[in-house]
Amino acid sequence: MIKGIANQHHLGWMSCFCDHCHKSSYWYHERMVIPSHSTAPVAHEDFPDGPKADYDEAREIAGLSPKAAAALLRLCLQKLMVELGEKGKNINDDIQSLVKKGVPEFVQQALDFCRVVGNNAVHPGEIVIDDTPEIALALFEMLNVIVEHRIAMPKRIREQYNELPEAARRAIEKRDAKPVE
C-alpha cells in the first residue's frame, strides 16, 4: 500500500513511500520513473556480465525510449559476439562466421533480427522503433534466445557430461579420436 503522496509536487515531481516494501517511488507528471516499471524480460541467468550491463540499462529505459533501448541492445549484441568467440568488430561478419560454424538457422535469424533492428535504431531505415515498442521488446527476447542456445544449453550439457564416470568419458574420447596418419 502506498502511503500518501508527499507534498513534493515541485515542477511535476512527486514521491511516494510504500508501507509494504518500505521503499520510495518517484513520479514525474504522474508517471512513475523510479523504480522502472519495464515490461521487458530480465536477462537470462547465464547472460555474460559485460553485455548484461547494457541489456539491463536498455531494460530500464525501454518504456521511456524504445529506440534508445534498441540502440543499447545492438551494443549488447556486439559485446555478446565476443563472448561467443567472434571478433565483435562487425556484427554481420560475426554472424557469417557463426553460420559457417554451424549455428542453427533460428539462432542466425535471431542474430540478424537484433542486428537489423538495432542498426535501424542508430541509423533510421525502414523499421520505425518509436511507433512499435513491441519490436524493441522482441530484441530482448531474441538476445535471451541466443544466450540460451549458445551459452546456457552447452553449459548444462557440459555439466551433465562431466558427471559421467571418468572411464566412460575416456572411452568416448578414444572412440572419437582422429586416427594418426
mmCIF file with all atom_site columns, C-alpha atoms in Angstrom:
data_model
loop_
_atom_site.group_PDB
_atom_site.id
_atom_site.type_symbol
_atom_site.label_atom_id
_atom_site.label_alt_id
_atom_site.label_comp_id
_atom_site.label_asym_id
_atom_site.label_entity_id
_atom_site.label_seq_id
_atom_site.pdbx_PDB_ins_code
_atom_site.Cartn_x
_atom_site.Cartn_y
_atom_site.Cartn_z
_atom_site.occupancy
_atom_site.B_iso_or_equiv
_atom_site.pdbx_formal_charge
_atom_site.auth_seq_id
_atom_site.auth_comp_id
_atom_site.auth_asym_id
_atom_site.auth_atom_id
_atom_site.pdbx_PDB_model_num
ATOM 1   C CA . MET A 1 1   ? 0.000  0.000   0.000   1.00 0.00 ? 1   MET A CA 1
ATOM 2   C CA . ILE A 1 2   ? 1.344  3.357   -0.946  1.00 0.00 ? 2   ILE A CA 1
ATOM 3   C CA . LYS A 1 3   ? 1.344  5.790   1.894   1.00 0.00 ? 3   LYS A CA 1
ATOM 4   C CA . GLY A 1 4   ? 0.192  9.253   0.896   1.00 0.00 ? 4   GLY A CA 1
ATOM 5   C CA . ILE A 1 5   ? 1.926  11.119  -1.857  1.00 0.00 ? 5   ILE A CA 1
ATOM 6   C CA . ALA A 1 6   ? 4.395  13.523  -0.370  1.00 0.00 ? 6   ALA A CA 1
ATOM 7   C CA . ASN A 1 7   ? 3.806  17.186  -0.962  1.00 0.00 ? 7   ASN A CA 1
ATOM 8   C CA . GLN A 1 8   ? 6.963  17.439  -3.020  1.00 0.00 ? 8   GLN A CA 1
ATOM 9   C CA . HIS A 1 9   ? 4.999  18.340  -6.107  1.00 0.00 ? 9   HIS A CA 1
ATOM 10  C CA . HIS A 1 10  ? 7.832  20.557  -7.273  1.00 0.00 ? 10  HIS A CA 1
ATOM 11  C CA . LEU A 1 11  ? 7.995  21.122  -11.035 1.00 0.00 ? 11  LEU A CA 1
ATOM 12  C CA . GLY A 1 12  ? 5.982  17.970  -11.717 1.00 0.00 ? 12  GLY A CA 1
ATOM 13  C CA . TRP A 1 13  ? 7.951  15.668  -9.394  1.00 0.00 ? 13  TRP A CA 1
ATOM 14  C CA . MET A 1 14  ? 6.310  13.658  -6.602  1.00 0.00 ? 14  MET A CA 1
ATOM 15  C CA . SER A 1 15  ? 7.494  10.890  -4.325  1.00 0.00 ? 15  SER A CA 1
ATOM 16  C CA . CYS A 1 16  ? 5.613  8.114   -2.555  1.00 0.00 ? 16  CYS A CA 1
ATOM 17  C CA . PHE A 1 17  ? 6.520  5.728   0.223   1.00 0.00 ? 17  PHE A CA 1
ATOM 18  C CA . CYS A 1 18  ? 5.264  2.121   0.208   1.00 0.00 ? 18  CYS A CA 1
ATOM 19  C CA . ASP A 1 19  ? 4.240  0.649   3.577   1.00 0.00 ? 19  ASP A CA 1
ATOM 20  C CA . HIS A 1 20  ? 4.653  -2.865  2.167   1.00 0.00 ? 20  HIS A CA 1
ATOM 21  C CA . CYS A 1 21  ? 8.208  -2.780  0.745   1.00 0.00 ? 21  CYS A CA 1
ATOM 22  C CA . HIS A 1 22  ? 9.374  0.291   2.689   1.00 0.00 ? 22  HIS A CA 1
ATOM 23  C CA . LYS A 1 23  ? 10.818 1.913   -0.433  1.00 0.00 ? 23  LYS A CA 1
ATOM 24  C CA . SER A 1 24  ? 10.141 5.156   -2.217  1.00 0.00 ? 24  SER A CA 1
ATOM 25  C CA . SER A 1 25  ? 8.943  5.708   -5.740  1.00 0.00 ? 25  SER A CA 1
ATOM 26  C CA . TYR A 1 26  ? 9.399  8.862   -7.760  1.00 0.00 ? 26  TYR A CA 1
ATOM 27  C CA . TRP A 1 27  ? 6.931  10.243  -10.256 1.00 0.00 ? 27  TRP A CA 1
ATOM 28  C CA . TYR A 1 28  ? 7.234  12.882  -12.926 1.00 0.00 ? 28  TYR A CA 1
ATOM 29  C CA . HIS A 1 29  ? 3.992  14.381  -14.230 1.00 0.00 ? 29  HIS A CA 1
ATOM 30  C CA . GLU A 1 30  ? 2.032  11.409  -12.845 1.00 0.00 ? 30  GLU A CA 1
ATOM 31  C CA . ARG A 1 31  ? 4.329  8.837   -14.478 1.00 0.00 ? 31  ARG A CA 1
ATOM 32  C CA . MET A 1 32  ? 6.461  6.585   -12.279 1.00 0.00 ? 32  MET A CA 1
ATOM 33  C CA . VAL A 1 33  ? 10.115 6.806   -13.275 1.00 0.00 ? 33  VAL A CA 1
ATOM 34  C CA . ILE A 1 34  ? 11.816 5.161   -10.274 1.00 0.00 ? 34  ILE A CA 1
ATOM 35  C CA . PRO A 1 35  ? 11.646 2.253   -9.856  1.00 0.00 ? 35  PRO A CA 1
ATOM 36  C CA . SER A 1 36  ? 11.343 1.407   -13.504 1.00 0.00 ? 36  SER A CA 1
ATOM 37  C CA . HIS A 1 37  ? 8.234  -0.487  -14.485 1.00 0.00 ? 37  HIS A CA 1
ATOM 38  C CA . SER A 1 38  ? 9.759  -2.158  -17.507 1.00 0.00 ? 38  SER A CA 1
ATOM 39  C CA . THR A 1 39  ? 7.840  -4.942  -19.171 1.00 0.00 ? 39  THR A CA 1
ATOM 40  C CA . ALA A 1 40  ? 10.982 -6.163  -20.959 1.00 0.00 ? 40  ALA A CA 1
ATOM 41  C CA . PRO A 1 41  ? 12.125 -9.620  -19.889 1.00 0.00 ? 41  PRO A CA 1
ATOM 42  C CA . VAL A 1 42  ? 15.008 -9.876  -17.442 1.00 0.00 ? 42  VAL A CA 1
ATOM 43  C CA . ALA A 1 43  ? 18.333 -11.086 -18.795 1.00 0.00 ? 43  ALA A CA 1
ATOM 44  C CA . HIS A 1 44  ? 18.881 -14.834 -18.996 1.00 0.00 ? 44  HIS A CA 1
ATOM 45  C CA . GLU A 1 45  ? 20.647 -16.088 -15.875 1.00 0.00 ? 45  GLU A CA 1
ATOM 46  C CA . ASP A 1 46  ? 23.658 -17.104 -17.982 1.00 0.00 ? 46  ASP A CA 1
ATOM 47  C CA . PHE A 1 47  ? 23.935 -13.739 -19.751 1.00 0.00 ? 47  PHE A CA 1
ATOM 48  C CA . PRO A 1 48  ? 27.628 -12.718 -19.618 1.00 0.00 ? 48  PRO A CA 1
ATOM 49  C CA . ASP A 1 49  ? 28.289 -9.762  -17.323 1.00 0.00 ? 49  ASP A CA 1
ATOM 50  C CA . GLY A 1 50  ? 29.782 -7.368  -19.903 1.00 0.00 ? 50  GLY A CA 1
ATOM 51  C CA . PRO A 1 51  ? 26.854 -7.342  -22.325 1.00 0.00 ? 51  PRO A CA 1
ATOM 52  C CA . LYS A 1 52  ? 24.385 -7.866  -19.474 1.00 0.00 ? 52  LYS A CA 1
ATOM 53  C CA . ALA A 1 53  ? 25.099 -4.368  -18.133 1.00 0.00 ? 53  ALA A CA 1
ATOM 54  C CA . ASP A 1 54  ? 23.926 -2.900  -21.458 1.00 0.00 ? 54  ASP A CA 1
ATOM 55  C CA . TYR A 1 55  ? 20.939 -5.269  -21.513 1.00 0.00 ? 55  TYR A CA 1
ATOM 56  C CA . ASP A 1 56  ? 19.893 -4.166  -18.031 1.00 0.00 ? 56  ASP A CA 1
ATOM 57  C CA . GLU A 1 57  ? 20.308 -0.494  -18.900 1.00 0.00 ? 57  GLU A CA 1
ATOM 58  C CA . ALA A 1 58  ? 18.213 -0.987  -22.045 1.00 0.00 ? 58  ALA A CA 1
ATOM 59  C CA . ARG A 1 59  ? 15.583 -2.726  -19.934 1.00 0.00 ? 59  ARG A CA 1
ATOM 60  C CA . GLU A 1 60  ? 15.422 0.251   -17.587 1.00 0.00 ? 60  GLU A CA 1
ATOM 61  C CA . ILE A 1 61  ? 14.742 2.716   -20.397 1.00 0.00 ? 61  ILE A CA 1
ATOM 62  C CA . ALA A 1 62  ? 12.694 0.545   -22.784 1.00 0.00 ? 62  ALA A CA 1
ATOM 63  C CA . GLY A 1 63  ? 9.394  2.052   -21.637 1.00 0.00 ? 63  GLY A CA 1
ATOM 64  C CA . LEU A 1 64  ? 10.647 5.603   -21.965 1.00 0.00 ? 64  LEU A CA 1
ATOM 65  C CA . SER A 1 65  ? 12.565 5.223   -25.229 1.00 0.00 ? 65  SER A CA 1
ATOM 66  C CA . PRO A 1 66  ? 12.293 2.018   -27.261 1.00 0.00 ? 66  PRO A CA 1
ATOM 67  C CA . LYS A 1 67  ? 14.697 3.491   -29.829 1.00 0.00 ? 67  LYS A CA 1
ATOM 68  C CA . ALA A 1 68  ? 17.379 4.126   -27.197 1.00 0.00 ? 68  ALA A CA 1
ATOM 69  C CA . ALA A 1 69  ? 16.821 0.641   -25.765 1.00 0.00 ? 69  ALA A CA 1
ATOM 70  C CA . ALA A 1 70  ? 17.228 -0.899  -29.231 1.00 0.00 ? 70  ALA A CA 1
ATOM 71  C CA . ALA A 1 71  ? 20.468 1.008   -29.777 1.00 0.00 ? 71  ALA A CA 1
ATOM 72  C CA . LEU A 1 72  ? 21.828 -0.244  -26.432 1.00 0.00 ? 72  LEU A CA 1
ATOM 73  C CA . LEU A 1 73  ? 20.770 -3.786  -27.312 1.00 0.00 ? 73  LEU A CA 1
ATOM 74  C CA . ARG A 1 74  ? 22.722 -3.549  -30.576 1.00 0.00 ? 74  ARG A CA 1
ATOM 75  C CA . LEU A 1 75  ? 25.786 -2.684  -28.494 1.00 0.00 ? 75  LEU A CA 1
ATOM 76  C CA . CYS A 1 76  ? 24.887 -5.593  -26.228 1.00 0.00 ? 76  CYS A CA 1
ATOM 77  C CA . LEU A 1 77  ? 24.810 -7.906  -29.270 1.00 0.00 ? 77  LEU A CA 1
ATOM 78  C CA . GLN A 1 78  ? 28.216 -6.659  -30.385 1.00 0.00 ? 78  GLN A CA 1
ATOM 79  C CA . LYS A 1 79  ? 29.678 -7.434  -26.938 1.00 0.00 ? 79  LYS A CA 1
ATOM 80  C CA . LEU A 1 80  ? 27.869 -10.783 -26.868 1.00 0.00 ? 80  LEU A CA 1
ATOM 81  C CA . MET A 1 81  ? 29.593 -11.732 -30.144 1.00 0.00 ? 81  MET A CA 1
ATOM 82  C CA . VAL A 1 82  ? 32.943 -11.504 -28.377 1.00 0.00 ? 82  VAL A CA 1
ATOM 83  C CA . GLU A 1 83  ? 31.605 -13.824 -25.662 1.00 0.00 ? 83  GLU A CA 1
ATOM 84  C CA . LEU A 1 84  ? 30.607 -16.243 -28.443 1.00 0.00 ? 84  LEU A CA 1
ATOM 85  C CA . GLY A 1 85  ? 34.194 -16.313 -29.707 1.00 0.00 ? 85  GLY A CA 1
ATOM 86  C CA . GLU A 1 86  ? 33.835 -13.787 -32.513 1.00 0.00 ? 86  GLU A CA 1
ATOM 87  C CA . LYS A 1 87  ? 35.724 -10.533 -33.117 1.00 0.00 ? 87  LYS A CA 1
ATOM 88  C CA . GLY A 1 88  ? 32.922 -8.144  -32.161 1.00 0.00 ? 88  GLY A CA 1
ATOM 89  C CA . LYS A 1 89  ? 34.010 -5.575  -34.759 1.00 0.00 ? 89  LYS A CA 1
ATOM 90  C CA . ASN A 1 90  ? 31.405 -6.208  -37.456 1.00 0.00 ? 90  ASN A CA 1
ATOM 91  C CA . ILE A 1 91  ? 28.226 -7.971  -36.367 1.00 0.00 ? 91  ILE A CA 1
ATOM 92  C CA . ASN A 1 92  ? 27.382 -9.100  -39.903 1.00 0.00 ? 92  ASN A CA 1
ATOM 93  C CA . ASP A 1 93  ? 30.817 -10.752 -40.292 1.00 0.00 ? 93  ASP A CA 1
ATOM 94  C CA . ASP A 1 94  ? 30.456 -12.352 -36.862 1.00 0.00 ? 94  ASP A CA 1
ATOM 95  C CA . ILE A 1 95  ? 27.064 -13.808 -37.803 1.00 0.00 ? 95  ILE A CA 1
ATOM 96  C CA . GLN A 1 96  ? 28.523 -15.132 -41.053 1.00 0.00 ? 96  GLN A CA 1
ATOM 97  C CA . SER A 1 97  ? 31.323 -16.791 -39.060 1.00 0.00 ? 97  SER A CA 1
ATOM 98  C CA . LEU A 1 98  ? 28.821 -18.417 -36.691 1.00 0.00 ? 98  LEU A CA 1
ATOM 99  C CA . VAL A 1 99  ? 26.769 -19.673 -39.654 1.00 0.00 ? 99  VAL A CA 1
ATOM 100 C CA . LYS A 1 100 ? 29.932 -21.247 -41.122 1.00 0.00 ? 100 LYS A CA 1
ATOM 101 C CA . LYS A 1 101 ? 30.478 -22.918 -37.747 1.00 0.00 ? 101 LYS A CA 1
ATOM 102 C CA . GLY A 1 102 ? 27.006 -24.468 -37.977 1.00 0.00 ? 102 GLY A CA 1
ATOM 103 C CA . VAL A 1 103 ? 24.800 -22.235 -35.841 1.00 0.00 ? 103 VAL A CA 1
ATOM 104 C CA . PRO A 1 104 ? 21.148 -23.305 -36.313 1.00 0.00 ? 104 PRO A CA 1
ATOM 105 C CA . GLU A 1 105 ? 19.053 -21.211 -38.677 1.00 0.00 ? 105 GLU A CA 1
ATOM 106 C CA . PHE A 1 106 ? 16.728 -19.963 -35.906 1.00 0.00 ? 106 PHE A CA 1
ATOM 107 C CA . VAL A 1 107 ? 19.716 -18.602 -33.971 1.00 0.00 ? 107 VAL A CA 1
ATOM 108 C CA . GLN A 1 108 ? 21.055 -16.961 -37.136 1.00 0.00 ? 108 GLN A CA 1
ATOM 109 C CA . GLN A 1 109 ? 17.646 -15.360 -37.657 1.00 0.00 ? 109 GLN A CA 1
ATOM 110 C CA . ALA A 1 110 ? 17.589 -14.115 -34.053 1.00 0.00 ? 110 ALA A CA 1
ATOM 111 C CA . LEU A 1 111 ? 21.072 -12.661 -34.520 1.00 0.00 ? 111 LEU A CA 1
ATOM 112 C CA . ASP A 1 112 ? 20.098 -10.945 -37.766 1.00 0.00 ? 112 ASP A CA 1
ATOM 113 C CA . PHE A 1 113 ? 16.876 -9.610  -36.238 1.00 0.00 ? 113 PHE A CA 1
ATOM 114 C CA . CYS A 1 114 ? 18.921 -7.985  -33.458 1.00 0.00 ? 114 CYS A CA 1
ATOM 115 C CA . ARG A 1 115 ? 21.483 -6.679  -35.940 1.00 0.00 ? 115 ARG A CA 1
ATOM 116 C CA . VAL A 1 116 ? 18.954 -5.120  -38.332 1.00 0.00 ? 116 VAL A CA 1
ATOM 117 C CA . VAL A 1 117 ? 16.584 -3.691  -35.716 1.00 0.00 ? 117 VAL A CA 1
ATOM 118 C CA . GLY A 1 118 ? 19.424 -2.428  -33.528 1.00 0.00 ? 118 GLY A CA 1
ATOM 119 C CA . ASN A 1 119 ? 21.139 -0.877  -36.518 1.00 0.00 ? 119 ASN A CA 1
ATOM 120 C CA . ASN A 1 120 ? 17.944 0.909   -37.555 1.00 0.00 ? 120 ASN A CA 1
ATOM 121 C CA . ALA A 1 121 ? 17.672 2.370   -34.066 1.00 0.00 ? 121 ALA A CA 1
ATOM 122 C CA . VAL A 1 122 ? 21.045 4.003   -34.619 1.00 0.00 ? 122 VAL A CA 1
ATOM 123 C CA . HIS A 1 123 ? 20.678 4.641   -38.368 1.00 0.00 ? 123 HIS A CA 1
ATOM 124 C CA . PRO A 1 124 ? 16.987 5.097   -39.204 1.00 0.00 ? 124 PRO A CA 1
ATOM 125 C CA . GLY A 1 125 ? 15.799 2.932   -42.062 1.00 0.00 ? 125 GLY A CA 1
ATOM 126 C CA . GLU A 1 126 ? 12.611 1.058   -42.793 1.00 0.00 ? 126 GLU A CA 1
ATOM 127 C CA . ILE A 1 127 ? 11.832 -0.001  -39.217 1.00 0.00 ? 127 ILE A CA 1
ATOM 128 C CA . VAL A 1 128 ? 10.286 2.710   -37.052 1.00 0.00 ? 128 VAL A CA 1
ATOM 129 C CA . ILE A 1 129 ? 11.017 1.639   -33.499 1.00 0.00 ? 129 ILE A CA 1
ATOM 130 C CA . ASP A 1 130 ? 9.404  4.749   -31.992 1.00 0.00 ? 130 ASP A CA 1
ATOM 131 C CA . ASP A 1 131 ? 6.000  3.632   -33.237 1.00 0.00 ? 131 ASP A CA 1
ATOM 132 C CA . THR A 1 132 ? 6.316  -0.039  -32.306 1.00 0.00 ? 132 THR A CA 1
ATOM 133 C CA . PRO A 1 133 ? 7.868  -0.652  -28.892 1.00 0.00 ? 133 PRO A CA 1
ATOM 134 C CA . GLU A 1 134 ? 6.991  -4.324  -29.430 1.00 0.00 ? 134 GLU A CA 1
ATOM 135 C CA . ILE A 1 135 ? 9.939  -4.543  -31.840 1.00 0.00 ? 135 ILE A CA 1
ATOM 136 C CA . ALA A 1 136 ? 12.284 -3.301  -29.123 1.00 0.00 ? 136 ALA A CA 1
ATOM 137 C CA . LEU A 1 137 ? 10.777 -5.835  -26.701 1.00 0.00 ? 137 LEU A CA 1
ATOM 138 C CA . ALA A 1 138 ? 11.356 -8.573  -29.278 1.00 0.00 ? 138 ALA A CA 1
ATOM 139 C CA . LEU A 1 139 ? 15.063 -7.677  -29.203 1.00 0.00 ? 139 LEU A CA 1
ATOM 140 C CA . PHE A 1 140 ? 15.208 -8.587  -25.521 1.00 0.00 ? 140 PHE A CA 1
ATOM 141 C CA . GLU A 1 141 ? 13.576 -11.930 -26.294 1.00 0.00 ? 141 GLU A CA 1
ATOM 142 C CA . MET A 1 142 ? 15.922 -12.658 -29.198 1.00 0.00 ? 142 MET A CA 1
ATOM 143 C CA . LEU A 1 143 ? 19.027 -11.898 -27.143 1.00 0.00 ? 143 LEU A CA 1
ATOM 144 C CA . ASN A 1 144 ? 17.815 -14.273 -24.426 1.00 0.00 ? 144 ASN A CA 1
ATOM 145 C CA . VAL A 1 145 ? 17.227 -16.986 -27.080 1.00 0.00 ? 145 VAL A CA 1
ATOM 146 C CA . ILE A 1 146 ? 20.790 -16.511 -28.324 1.00 0.00 ? 146 ILE A CA 1
ATOM 147 C CA . VAL A 1 147 ? 22.201 -16.779 -24.784 1.00 0.00 ? 147 VAL A CA 1
ATOM 148 C CA . GLU A 1 148 ? 20.056 -19.849 -24.054 1.00 0.00 ? 148 GLU A CA 1
ATOM 149 C CA . HIS A 1 149 ? 21.162 -21.664 -27.187 1.00 0.00 ? 149 HIS A CA 1
ATOM 150 C CA . ARG A 1 150 ? 24.821 -20.622 -27.452 1.00 0.00 ? 150 ARG A CA 1
ATOM 151 C CA . ILE A 1 151 ? 25.788 -20.329 -23.755 1.00 0.00 ? 151 ILE A CA 1
ATOM 152 C CA . ALA A 1 152 ? 23.280 -21.882 -21.336 1.00 0.00 ? 152 ALA A CA 1
ATOM 153 C CA . MET A 1 153 ? 22.493 -25.145 -23.168 1.00 0.00 ? 153 MET A CA 1
ATOM 154 C CA . PRO A 1 154 ? 26.148 -26.064 -23.817 1.00 0.00 ? 154 PRO A CA 1
ATOM 155 C CA . LYS A 1 155 ? 26.944 -25.216 -20.185 1.00 0.00 ? 155 LYS A CA 1
ATOM 156 C CA . ARG A 1 156 ? 24.174 -27.502 -18.854 1.00 0.00 ? 156 ARG A CA 1
ATOM 157 C CA . ILE A 1 157 ? 25.161 -30.346 -21.196 1.00 0.00 ? 157 ILE A CA 1
ATOM 158 C CA . ARG A 1 158 ? 28.860 -29.970 -20.285 1.00 0.00 ? 158 ARG A CA 1
ATOM 159 C CA . GLU A 1 159 ? 27.981 -30.096 -16.571 1.00 0.00 ? 159 GLU A CA 1
ATOM 160 C CA . GLN A 1 160 ? 25.933 -33.280 -17.046 1.00 0.00 ? 160 GLN A CA 1
ATOM 161 C CA . TYR A 1 161 ? 28.590 -34.866 -19.268 1.00 0.00 ? 161 TYR A CA 1
ATOM 162 C CA . ASN A 1 162 ? 31.250 -34.176 -16.645 1.00 0.00 ? 162 ASN A CA 1
ATOM 163 C CA . GLU A 1 163 ? 29.153 -36.180 -14.166 1.00 0.00 ? 163 GLU A CA 1
ATOM 164 C CA . LEU A 1 164 ? 29.772 -39.344 -16.218 1.00 0.00 ? 164 LEU A CA 1
ATOM 165 C CA . PRO A 1 165 ? 32.369 -41.703 -14.782 1.00 0.00 ? 165 PRO A CA 1
ATOM 166 C CA . GLU A 1 166 ? 35.892 -40.841 -15.903 1.00 0.00 ? 166 GLU A CA 1
ATOM 167 C CA . ALA A 1 167 ? 36.354 -44.248 -17.533 1.00 0.00 ? 167 ALA A CA 1
ATOM 168 C CA . ALA A 1 168 ? 33.251 -43.668 -19.684 1.00 0.00 ? 168 ALA A CA 1
ATOM 169 C CA . ARG A 1 169 ? 34.489 -40.225 -20.758 1.00 0.00 ? 169 ARG A CA 1
ATOM 170 C CA . ARG A 1 170 ? 37.908 -41.672 -21.687 1.00 0.00 ? 170 ARG A CA 1
ATOM 171 C CA . ALA A 1 171 ? 36.218 -44.403 -23.746 1.00 0.00 ? 171 ALA A CA 1
ATOM 172 C CA . ILE A 1 172 ? 34.171 -41.728 -25.579 1.00 0.00 ? 172 ILE A CA 1
ATOM 173 C CA . GLU A 1 173 ? 37.300 -39.663 -26.245 1.00 0.00 ? 173 GLU A CA 1
ATOM 174 C CA . LYS A 1 174 ? 39.082 -42.765 -27.567 1.00 0.00 ? 174 LYS A CA 1
ATOM 175 C CA . ARG A 1 175 ? 36.114 -43.584 -29.796 1.00 0.00 ? 175 ARG A CA 1
ATOM 176 C CA . ASP A 1 176 ? 36.055 -40.054 -31.232 1.00 0.00 ? 176 ASP A CA 1
ATOM 177 C CA . ALA A 1 177 ? 39.825 -39.573 -31.561 1.00 0.00 ? 177 ALA A CA 1
ATOM 178 C CA . LYS A 1 178 ? 41.103 -38.877 -35.052 1.00 0.00 ? 178 LYS A CA 1
ATOM 179 C CA . PRO A 1 179 ? 43.295 -41.623 -36.406 1.00 0.00 ? 179 PRO A CA 1
ATOM 180 C CA . VAL A 1 180 ? 47.010 -40.871 -36.508 1.00 0.00 ? 180 VAL A CA 1
ATOM 181 C CA . GLU A 1 181 ? 48.343 -40.873 -40.050 1.00 0.00 ? 181 GLU A CA 1
#
